[in-house]
């Protein structure tokens, strides 16, 4: 299953790189899990760091190269994407934080 998804991501990534070059576009690629690595269900766990912390990959020039965060949480995804889209996240009442510079 992981290899299958990896091949889809690779094809998608190549397609985006082509668009970026041809159209001078700026893309933020975000790959994130829906919950952390403990348990299999989707009920409860908001207070358990192993469930609340997520797997997250960000790819864009604004993301520090080879950077690795100590942790990311589901609530960090929305502020990160909004910040990339140049939305003033300081004016919003969001629980998460922006993960890119």
mmCIF file with all atom_site columns, C-alpha atoms in Angstrom:
data_model
loop_
_atom_site.group_PDB
_atom_site.id
_atom_site.type_symbol
_atom_site.label_atom_id
_atom_site.label_alt_id
_atom_site.label_comp_id
_atom_site.label_asym_id
_atom_site.label_entity_id
_atom_site.label_seq_id
_atom_site.pdbx_PDB_ins_code
_atom_site.Cartn_x
_atom_site.Cartn_y
_atom_site.Cartn_z
_atom_site.occupancy
_atom_site.B_iso_or_equiv
_atom_site.pdbx_formal_charge
_atom_site.auth_seq_id
_atom_site.auth_comp_id
_atom_site.auth_asym_id
_atom_site.auth_atom_id
_atom_site.pdbx_PDB_model_num
ATOM 1   C CA . UNK A 1 1   ? 0.000   0.000  0.000   1.00 0.00 ? 1   UNK A CA 1
ATOM 2   C CA . UNK A 1 2   ? 2.837   2.402  0.855   1.00 0.00 ? 2   UNK A CA 1
ATOM 3   C CA . UNK A 1 3   ? 4.578   1.725  -2.475  1.00 0.00 ? 3   UNK A CA 1
ATOM 4   C CA . UNK A 1 4   ? 1.310   2.256  -4.320  1.00 0.00 ? 4   UNK A CA 1
ATOM 5   C CA . UNK A 1 5   ? 0.660   5.602  -2.636  1.00 0.00 ? 5   UNK A CA 1
ATOM 6   C CA . UNK A 1 6   ? 4.313   6.564  -3.147  1.00 0.00 ? 6   UNK A CA 1
ATOM 7   C CA . UNK A 1 7   ? 3.952   6.063  -6.904  1.00 0.00 ? 7   UNK A CA 1
ATOM 8   C CA . UNK A 1 8   ? 0.839   8.292  -6.918  1.00 0.00 ? 8   UNK A CA 1
ATOM 9   C CA . UNK A 1 9   ? 2.672   11.010 -4.975  1.00 0.00 ? 9   UNK A CA 1
ATOM 10  C CA . UNK A 1 10  ? 5.655   10.793 -7.337  1.00 0.00 ? 10  UNK A CA 1
ATOM 11  C CA . UNK A 1 11  ? 3.418   11.238 -10.403 1.00 0.00 ? 11  UNK A CA 1
ATOM 12  C CA . UNK A 1 12  ? 1.551   14.110 -8.778  1.00 0.00 ? 12  UNK A CA 1
ATOM 13  C CA . UNK A 1 13  ? 4.819   15.771 -7.754  1.00 0.00 ? 13  UNK A CA 1
ATOM 14  C CA . UNK A 1 14  ? 6.218   15.509 -11.297 1.00 0.00 ? 14  UNK A CA 1
ATOM 15  C CA . UNK A 1 15  ? 3.026   17.027 -12.704 1.00 0.00 ? 15  UNK A CA 1
ATOM 16  C CA . UNK A 1 16  ? 3.238   19.966 -10.276 1.00 0.00 ? 16  UNK A CA 1
ATOM 17  C CA . UNK A 1 17  ? 6.930   20.553 -11.056 1.00 0.00 ? 17  UNK A CA 1
ATOM 18  C CA . UNK A 1 18  ? 6.061   20.773 -14.760 1.00 0.00 ? 18  UNK A CA 1
ATOM 19  C CA . UNK A 1 19  ? 3.283   23.311 -14.069 1.00 0.00 ? 19  UNK A CA 1
ATOM 20  C CA . UNK A 1 20  ? 5.587   25.357 -11.836 1.00 0.00 ? 20  UNK A CA 1
ATOM 21  C CA . UNK A 1 21  ? 8.194   25.613 -14.583 1.00 0.00 ? 21  UNK A CA 1
ATOM 22  C CA . UNK A 1 22  ? 5.789   26.232 -17.464 1.00 0.00 ? 22  UNK A CA 1
ATOM 23  C CA . UNK A 1 23  ? 3.532   28.727 -15.713 1.00 0.00 ? 23  UNK A CA 1
ATOM 24  C CA . UNK A 1 24  ? 5.826   30.293 -13.091 1.00 0.00 ? 24  UNK A CA 1
ATOM 25  C CA . UNK A 1 25  ? 3.510   29.062 -10.319 1.00 0.00 ? 25  UNK A CA 1
ATOM 26  C CA . UNK A 1 26  ? 4.269   28.691 -6.624  1.00 0.00 ? 26  UNK A CA 1
ATOM 27  C CA . UNK A 1 27  ? 2.889   25.518 -5.049  1.00 0.00 ? 27  UNK A CA 1
ATOM 28  C CA . UNK A 1 28  ? 2.919   24.245 -1.489  1.00 0.00 ? 28  UNK A CA 1
ATOM 29  C CA . UNK A 1 29  ? 2.684   20.470 -1.370  1.00 0.00 ? 29  UNK A CA 1
ATOM 30  C CA . UNK A 1 30  ? 1.239   19.208 1.918   1.00 0.00 ? 30  UNK A CA 1
ATOM 31  C CA . UNK A 1 31  ? 1.067   15.531 2.802   1.00 0.00 ? 31  UNK A CA 1
ATOM 32  C CA . UNK A 1 32  ? -0.370  14.847 6.240   1.00 0.00 ? 32  UNK A CA 1
ATOM 33  C CA . UNK A 1 33  ? -1.884  11.952 8.125   1.00 0.00 ? 33  UNK A CA 1
ATOM 34  C CA . UNK A 1 34  ? -5.290  12.282 9.748   1.00 0.00 ? 34  UNK A CA 1
ATOM 35  C CA . UNK A 1 35  ? -3.904  11.293 13.164  1.00 0.00 ? 35  UNK A CA 1
ATOM 36  C CA . UNK A 1 36  ? -0.715  10.170 14.822  1.00 0.00 ? 36  UNK A CA 1
ATOM 37  C CA . UNK A 1 37  ? 0.758   6.723  15.120  1.00 0.00 ? 37  UNK A CA 1
ATOM 38  C CA . UNK A 1 38  ? -1.118  5.283  18.070  1.00 0.00 ? 38  UNK A CA 1
ATOM 39  C CA . UNK A 1 39  ? -4.417  3.492  17.693  1.00 0.00 ? 39  UNK A CA 1
ATOM 40  C CA . UNK A 1 40  ? -6.564  2.765  14.678  1.00 0.00 ? 40  UNK A CA 1
ATOM 41  C CA . UNK A 1 41  ? -9.852  4.469  15.456  1.00 0.00 ? 41  UNK A CA 1
ATOM 42  C CA . UNK A 1 42  ? -11.027 8.016  14.983  1.00 0.00 ? 42  UNK A CA 1
ATOM 43  C CA . UNK A 1 43  ? -12.734 8.648  18.285  1.00 0.00 ? 43  UNK A CA 1
ATOM 44  C CA . UNK A 1 44  ? -10.957 10.257 21.209  1.00 0.00 ? 44  UNK A CA 1
ATOM 45  C CA . UNK A 1 45  ? -7.242  10.766 21.621  1.00 0.00 ? 45  UNK A CA 1
ATOM 46  C CA . UNK A 1 46  ? -7.080  14.561 21.394  1.00 0.00 ? 46  UNK A CA 1
ATOM 47  C CA . UNK A 1 47  ? -5.241  14.634 24.724  1.00 0.00 ? 47  UNK A CA 1
ATOM 48  C CA . UNK A 1 48  ? -2.733  11.923 23.753  1.00 0.00 ? 48  UNK A CA 1
ATOM 49  C CA . UNK A 1 49  ? 0.372   13.370 22.016  1.00 0.00 ? 49  UNK A CA 1
ATOM 50  C CA . UNK A 1 50  ? 1.025   10.148 20.064  1.00 0.00 ? 50  UNK A CA 1
ATOM 51  C CA . UNK A 1 51  ? -2.388  10.532 18.415  1.00 0.00 ? 51  UNK A CA 1
ATOM 52  C CA . UNK A 1 52  ? -2.556  14.342 18.212  1.00 0.00 ? 52  UNK A CA 1
ATOM 53  C CA . UNK A 1 53  ? 0.906   14.702 16.599  1.00 0.00 ? 53  UNK A CA 1
ATOM 54  C CA . UNK A 1 54  ? 0.774   13.928 12.890  1.00 0.00 ? 54  UNK A CA 1
ATOM 55  C CA . UNK A 1 55  ? 3.007   12.831 10.059  1.00 0.00 ? 55  UNK A CA 1
ATOM 56  C CA . UNK A 1 56  ? 3.539   15.921 7.892   1.00 0.00 ? 56  UNK A CA 1
ATOM 57  C CA . UNK A 1 57  ? 5.546   16.640 4.723   1.00 0.00 ? 57  UNK A CA 1
ATOM 58  C CA . UNK A 1 58  ? 5.784   20.188 3.333   1.00 0.00 ? 58  UNK A CA 1
ATOM 59  C CA . UNK A 1 59  ? 7.500   21.003 0.040   1.00 0.00 ? 59  UNK A CA 1
ATOM 60  C CA . UNK A 1 60  ? 8.074   24.564 -1.156  1.00 0.00 ? 60  UNK A CA 1
ATOM 61  C CA . UNK A 1 61  ? 10.971  27.009 -1.387  1.00 0.00 ? 61  UNK A CA 1
ATOM 62  C CA . UNK A 1 62  ? 9.606   28.788 1.709   1.00 0.00 ? 62  UNK A CA 1
ATOM 63  C CA . UNK A 1 63  ? 10.131  25.630 3.781   1.00 0.00 ? 63  UNK A CA 1
ATOM 64  C CA . UNK A 1 64  ? 13.649  25.388 5.184   1.00 0.00 ? 64  UNK A CA 1
ATOM 65  C CA . UNK A 1 65  ? 15.579  22.733 3.289   1.00 0.00 ? 65  UNK A CA 1
ATOM 66  C CA . UNK A 1 66  ? 16.166  19.512 5.177   1.00 0.00 ? 66  UNK A CA 1
ATOM 67  C CA . UNK A 1 67  ? 14.314  20.981 8.132   1.00 0.00 ? 67  UNK A CA 1
ATOM 68  C CA . UNK A 1 68  ? 12.639  18.691 10.595  1.00 0.00 ? 68  UNK A CA 1
ATOM 69  C CA . UNK A 1 69  ? 10.112  19.753 13.171  1.00 0.00 ? 69  UNK A CA 1
ATOM 70  C CA . UNK A 1 70  ? 10.031  18.228 16.600  1.00 0.00 ? 70  UNK A CA 1
ATOM 71  C CA . UNK A 1 71  ? 6.296   17.853 16.223  1.00 0.00 ? 71  UNK A CA 1
ATOM 72  C CA . UNK A 1 72  ? 3.330   18.957 14.206  1.00 0.00 ? 72  UNK A CA 1
ATOM 73  C CA . UNK A 1 73  ? -0.316  18.657 15.026  1.00 0.00 ? 73  UNK A CA 1
ATOM 74  C CA . UNK A 1 74  ? -3.441  18.505 12.888  1.00 0.00 ? 74  UNK A CA 1
ATOM 75  C CA . UNK A 1 75  ? -4.345  22.042 13.956  1.00 0.00 ? 75  UNK A CA 1
ATOM 76  C CA . UNK A 1 76  ? -1.083  23.339 12.391  1.00 0.00 ? 76  UNK A CA 1
ATOM 77  C CA . UNK A 1 77  ? -2.057  22.374 8.838   1.00 0.00 ? 77  UNK A CA 1
ATOM 78  C CA . UNK A 1 78  ? -4.693  25.104 8.277   1.00 0.00 ? 78  UNK A CA 1
ATOM 79  C CA . UNK A 1 79  ? -2.580  28.052 9.554   1.00 0.00 ? 79  UNK A CA 1
ATOM 80  C CA . UNK A 1 80  ? 0.368   26.824 7.473   1.00 0.00 ? 80  UNK A CA 1
ATOM 81  C CA . UNK A 1 81  ? -1.679  26.657 4.273   1.00 0.00 ? 81  UNK A CA 1
ATOM 82  C CA . UNK A 1 82  ? -3.392  30.000 4.944   1.00 0.00 ? 82  UNK A CA 1
ATOM 83  C CA . UNK A 1 83  ? -0.031  31.657 5.594   1.00 0.00 ? 83  UNK A CA 1
ATOM 84  C CA . UNK A 1 84  ? 1.281   30.273 2.295   1.00 0.00 ? 84  UNK A CA 1
ATOM 85  C CA . UNK A 1 85  ? -1.757  31.819 0.585   1.00 0.00 ? 85  UNK A CA 1
ATOM 86  C CA . UNK A 1 86  ? -0.811  35.127 2.272   1.00 0.00 ? 86  UNK A CA 1
ATOM 87  C CA . UNK A 1 87  ? -3.865  35.210 4.516   1.00 0.00 ? 87  UNK A CA 1
ATOM 88  C CA . UNK A 1 88  ? -3.209  37.184 7.711   1.00 0.00 ? 88  UNK A CA 1
ATOM 89  C CA . UNK A 1 89  ? -3.532  34.373 10.239  1.00 0.00 ? 89  UNK A CA 1
ATOM 90  C CA . UNK A 1 90  ? -2.925  36.763 13.146  1.00 0.00 ? 90  UNK A CA 1
ATOM 91  C CA . UNK A 1 91  ? -6.423  38.158 12.611  1.00 0.00 ? 91  UNK A CA 1
ATOM 92  C CA . UNK A 1 92  ? -7.933  34.668 12.938  1.00 0.00 ? 92  UNK A CA 1
ATOM 93  C CA . UNK A 1 93  ? -8.611  32.722 16.117  1.00 0.00 ? 93  UNK A CA 1
ATOM 94  C CA . UNK A 1 94  ? -6.790  29.507 15.169  1.00 0.00 ? 94  UNK A CA 1
ATOM 95  C CA . UNK A 1 95  ? -5.511  26.854 17.538  1.00 0.00 ? 95  UNK A CA 1
ATOM 96  C CA . UNK A 1 96  ? -2.552  25.856 15.357  1.00 0.00 ? 96  UNK A CA 1
ATOM 97  C CA . UNK A 1 97  ? 0.638   27.566 14.256  1.00 0.00 ? 97  UNK A CA 1
ATOM 98  C CA . UNK A 1 98  ? 2.288   28.341 10.942  1.00 0.00 ? 98  UNK A CA 1
ATOM 99  C CA . UNK A 1 99  ? 5.091   25.835 10.249  1.00 0.00 ? 99  UNK A CA 1
ATOM 100 C CA . UNK A 1 100 ? 6.827   27.670 7.388   1.00 0.00 ? 100 UNK A CA 1
ATOM 101 C CA . UNK A 1 101 ? 8.733   30.938 7.256   1.00 0.00 ? 101 UNK A CA 1
#
